[in-house]
């Protein structure tokens, strides 16, 4: 179930009662709690009218994240991770947990690295999202311990149509599933004891599961299952007629079969972990092209690709979120992927995205589309890059594009998360094809223009070069907005009176103090407001505006 742990209503008194109820429920559902600190509520995904928020410490939380490189979650490398997160102004770090590290000997668990990770994250005032590199990592199984790798009869790889071994785990291996469940349970049990502070917010179960270089498993167990009718739960869930895999899914039979058994396996791992410690859990997807998807195996087969989200929802109810890893910097593709994964039954979370400068602006569109979190991949100081700029791109300079946006957004992250739950937030990233964008609020349309001078209306917007702008706007009241943006001009048009124009009542530049009170640094007027609000590329300002019309 997608963490509707308890219903949220907006009235303060009801909220307080629910909070007490939630804590009591939590306390009775778990083993006796050791200290007062453990009464902190569990992180949860909450929903209101089809809008979602990740709730942390009982309040909506926006994850401004960063994912470390794959081999950076080792004590000797932690000092390459935390400083990067701090430079970025990130509030959350996504770090892998390696099966080969925690269970090098079968049945013997070592959580010392996990404990150090928790301790150091807390010292750096960071939350964590943990990535379970278990049976699957990018369609292979390279993070399994040696005792798995060396016993391939017991822990078999997948066989392709020609009977050749593919570098991917078979989802039909019961011993493998049991071993993964045992390890993941042990991890979650440990976290429950070791993390009363709720430093860990969510857990990703496996990593980009599926298979590359084959469409489905043709091993003996798989063949037996393929000869069976499609499971009733799947046909009923999809509203299809019963039949064989070929009859029900035609040309997509092999891919759908692989997806079903991969998702079913992962469901069992997630469910086992949740019996110990029910943190929100998600899976991440290596994507297919959202416009020209082609057919597996041109993309990862069996994965939670957009065509199989419904299937994953049916097969894996313990997985609350099916999340896209977006490595497509093209604007239309990025927005299309968001559109495909942001659904009434699926909160939007972007747990990985590209780390080159052209991705930084997408944090605005992601938040504007209700994302609970967004995280560029590989921004630590290990100087290892998956982007074309090469290793030097990992130096501090590579952090700047994201750091600039996070520095602006981090102080208002909770407000944005709370606003998104109420559908009060809109946002956009610069589209190189279209230099004006409109964000519709009730009484006002916000108009964003890119590539405008500070002064005047004498030219049409021509776009920034390269396109790097974006903004998020939070509706504070019917005629009042909070604006955070980068390299964009923002203005408003009333929707309630076509013959009227906006008149600024007050445009305040300022910030929120620790208690959440607005502090005005100055009031913008004259040249700073006569042509709209020009938000620069090289300075971060937060604006609070109130308007009327004339
Ligand atoms: C996606 C994977 O999920 C990550 O672990 C990492 O391998 C990146 N690709 C590299 O681009």
Short mmCIF file of C-alpha atoms and ligand atoms in Angstrom, two decimals, residues 67-68 70 131 133 137-138 204 207-208 284 286 325 327 352 377 386-387, ligand 1:
data_model
loop_
_atom_site.label_atom_id
_atom_site.label_comp_id
_atom_site.label_asym_id
_atom_site.label_seq_id
_atom_site.Cartn_x
_atom_site.Cartn_y
_atom_site.Cartn_z
CA UNK A 67 23.36 9.92 -5.48
CA UNK A 68 26.96 8.92 -4.88
CA UNK A 70 28.40 3.15 -7.24
CA UNK A 131 19.82 1.53 -2.37
CA UNK A 133 22.21 -3.58 -4.41
CA UNK A 137 22.18 -4.10 -10.22
CA UNK A 138 21.61 -2.67 -13.72
CA UNK A 204 15.27 1.37 -3.13
CA UNK A 207 18.72 -1.39 -8.81
CA UNK A 208 17.41 -1.11 -12.36
CA UNK A 284 14.01 2.49 -10.23
CA UNK A 286 16.23 2.18 -16.79
CA UNK A 325 16.08 7.25 -13.79
CA UNK A 327 19.24 10.27 -18.41
CA UNK A 352 18.60 9.41 -10.58
CA UNK A 377 23.69 10.76 -10.06
CA UNK A 386 29.33 9.02 -16.56
CA UNK A 387 28.96 12.23 -18.49
C1 LIG B 1 22.04 3.90 -13.64
C2 LIG B 1 22.32 3.02 -12.44
O1 LIG B 1 21.13 2.85 -11.71
C3 LIG B 1 23.40 3.60 -11.56
O2 LIG B 1 23.68 2.71 -10.50
C4 LIG B 1 24.63 3.88 -12.39
O3 LIG B 1 25.16 2.70 -12.91
C5 LIG B 1 24.26 4.85 -13.48
N1 LIG B 1 23.26 4.26 -14.33
C6 LIG B 1 25.45 5.27 -14.31
O4 LIG B 1 25.05 6.16 -15.29
#
